[in-house]
Amino acid sequence: MQQLPPDLVPTSYELDEDHALLHLSWSDGHESLHSYEALRRACPCAWCSGEGGFAGNMSATTPLSPEMVTLYELTMVGRYGLTPIWGDGHKTGIYTYERLRGMCECDECRLARADKQPA
Ligand SMILES: [Zn+2]
Ligand SMILES: [Zn+2]
């Protein structure tokens, strides 16, 4: 996982409900893009992603209800992460800044990641 400079933090966010997209602005000027569904499927909490050898309840094929992929708001977790609050009340996933930057869906980041992976 890439290390981020300690002063690289999200400064604000915007919820684009029409497109189910989260826009995050960062202190380095980058704006990261995250679709609600991709975010929810990547939820790192123990219930979703599993823990200690137990499979999680969330996989790439888990059916999601509209509530599960509705993002209400983001709350800060200490100085290292954000927790989304979802329409179904789920709010146990802590997405670290590294993770969020690593899953940014903007063209620039997609291309940068594609470059690193042999086709
Ligand atoms: Zn979760
Ligand atoms: Zn990006």
Coordinates of C-alpha atoms and ligand atoms in Angstrom, one line a residue:
M1 CA 0.0 0.0 0.0
Q2 CA 1.3 3.4 -0.9
Q3 CA 2.4 5.7 1.9
L4 CA 0.9 9.1 1.9
P5 CA 2.7 12.2 3.2
P6 CA 1.3 13.0 6.7
D7 CA 0.0 16.4 5.6
L8 CA -2.0 14.9 2.7
V9 CA -5.6 15.0 4.0
P10 CA -9.1 15.4 2.5
T11 CA -10.2 18.9 2.9
S12 CA -13.8 18.7 1.9
Y13 CA -16.3 16.5 0.2
E14 CA -19.3 16.7 -2.0
L15 CA -22.1 14.1 -2.5
D16 CA -23.3 13.9 -6.1
E17 CA -26.6 12.1 -5.5
D18 CA -27.7 12.2 -9.1
H19 CA -24.7 10.1 -10.2
A20 CA -24.1 8.3 -6.8
L21 CA -20.6 9.7 -6.7
L22 CA -18.5 11.0 -3.9
H23 CA -16.1 13.8 -4.7
L24 CA -13.3 14.3 -2.2
S25 CA -11.0 17.3 -2.3
W26 CA -7.5 16.8 -1.0
S27 CA -4.9 19.2 0.5
D28 CA -2.6 18.5 -2.6
G29 CA -5.3 19.8 -4.9
H30 CA -6.4 16.4 -6.1
E31 CA -10.1 15.6 -6.3
S32 CA -10.8 11.9 -6.0
L33 CA -13.9 10.3 -7.3
H34 CA -15.7 7.3 -5.7
S35 CA -18.9 5.6 -6.8
Y36 CA -21.1 4.8 -3.8
E37 CA -21.3 1.2 -4.9
A38 CA -17.5 0.6 -5.2
L39 CA -17.1 2.3 -1.8
R40 CA -19.7 0.1 -0.2
R41 CA -18.3 -3.1 -1.7
A42 CA -14.9 -2.2 -0.4
C43 CA -16.1 -1.6 3.1
P44 CA -13.2 -2.6 5.4
C45 CA -15.2 -3.4 8.5
A46 CA -15.1 -6.9 10.0
W47 CA -18.7 -7.6 9.2
C48 CA -18.3 -6.8 5.5
S49 CA -14.7 -7.9 4.7
G50 CA -14.3 -10.6 7.2
E51 CA -11.9 -11.1 10.0
G52 CA -9.7 -13.8 11.5
G53 CA -10.4 -16.4 8.9
F54 CA -14.1 -15.7 8.7
A55 CA -15.5 -14.6 5.3
G56 CA -17.2 -11.3 5.3
N57 CA -20.7 -10.6 4.3
M58 CA -19.8 -8.4 1.3
S59 CA -18.3 -9.7 -1.9
A60 CA -18.2 -8.5 -5.5
T61 CA -21.5 -10.3 -6.2
T62 CA -23.5 -9.5 -3.0
P63 CA -26.8 -7.9 -4.0
L64 CA -27.1 -4.4 -2.6
S65 CA -30.3 -2.6 -1.8
P66 CA -30.7 1.0 -2.7
E67 CA -30.3 2.0 1.0
M68 CA -27.0 0.1 1.2
V69 CA -25.5 2.2 -1.6
T70 CA -26.9 5.6 -0.5
L71 CA -24.3 7.7 1.2
Y72 CA -25.6 10.1 3.8
E73 CA -22.5 11.7 5.0
L74 CA -18.8 11.2 5.9
T75 CA -17.4 11.5 9.4
M76 CA -13.7 12.0 10.2
V77 CA -12.0 9.2 12.2
G78 CA -9.0 10.7 14.0
R79 CA -6.5 12.0 11.6
Y80 CA -6.2 9.0 9.3
G81 CA -9.6 8.0 7.9
L82 CA -13.2 8.6 7.1
T83 CA -16.3 6.6 7.9
P84 CA -19.2 6.8 5.5
I85 CA -22.7 6.7 7.0
W86 CA -24.9 4.6 4.7
G87 CA -28.7 4.7 4.1
D88 CA -29.1 1.3 5.8
G89 CA -27.4 2.7 9.0
H90 CA -24.1 0.9 8.3
K91 CA -21.2 3.0 9.6
T92 CA -18.5 0.7 10.9
G93 CA -16.1 0.9 8.0
I94 CA -13.0 3.1 8.4
Y95 CA -11.5 4.0 5.1
T96 CA -8.0 5.2 5.6
Y97 CA -6.7 8.1 3.5
E98 CA -4.3 5.7 1.8
R99 CA -7.2 3.3 0.9
L100 CA -9.3 6.2 -0.4
R101 CA -6.5 7.5 -2.6
G102 CA -5.7 4.0 -3.7
M103 CA -9.3 3.5 -4.9
C104 CA -9.8 6.8 -6.6
E105 CA -11.7 6.4 -9.8
C106 CA -10.6 9.5 -11.6
D107 CA -9.0 9.1 -15.0
E108 CA -5.6 10.2 -13.8
C109 CA -5.5 7.6 -11.0
R110 CA -6.9 4.9 -13.2
L111 CA -4.3 5.5 -15.8
A112 CA -1.5 5.6 -13.2
R113 CA -2.6 2.3 -11.7
A114 CA -3.0 0.7 -15.2
D115 CA 0.6 1.7 -15.9
K116 CA 1.9 -0.3 -12.9
Q117 CA 0.0 -3.4 -13.8
P118 CA 1.3 -5.5 -16.8
A119 CA -1.6 -6.0 -19.2
Ligands
ZN1 ZN -18.9 -2.7 6.5
ZN2 ZN -7.6 10.4 -8.6

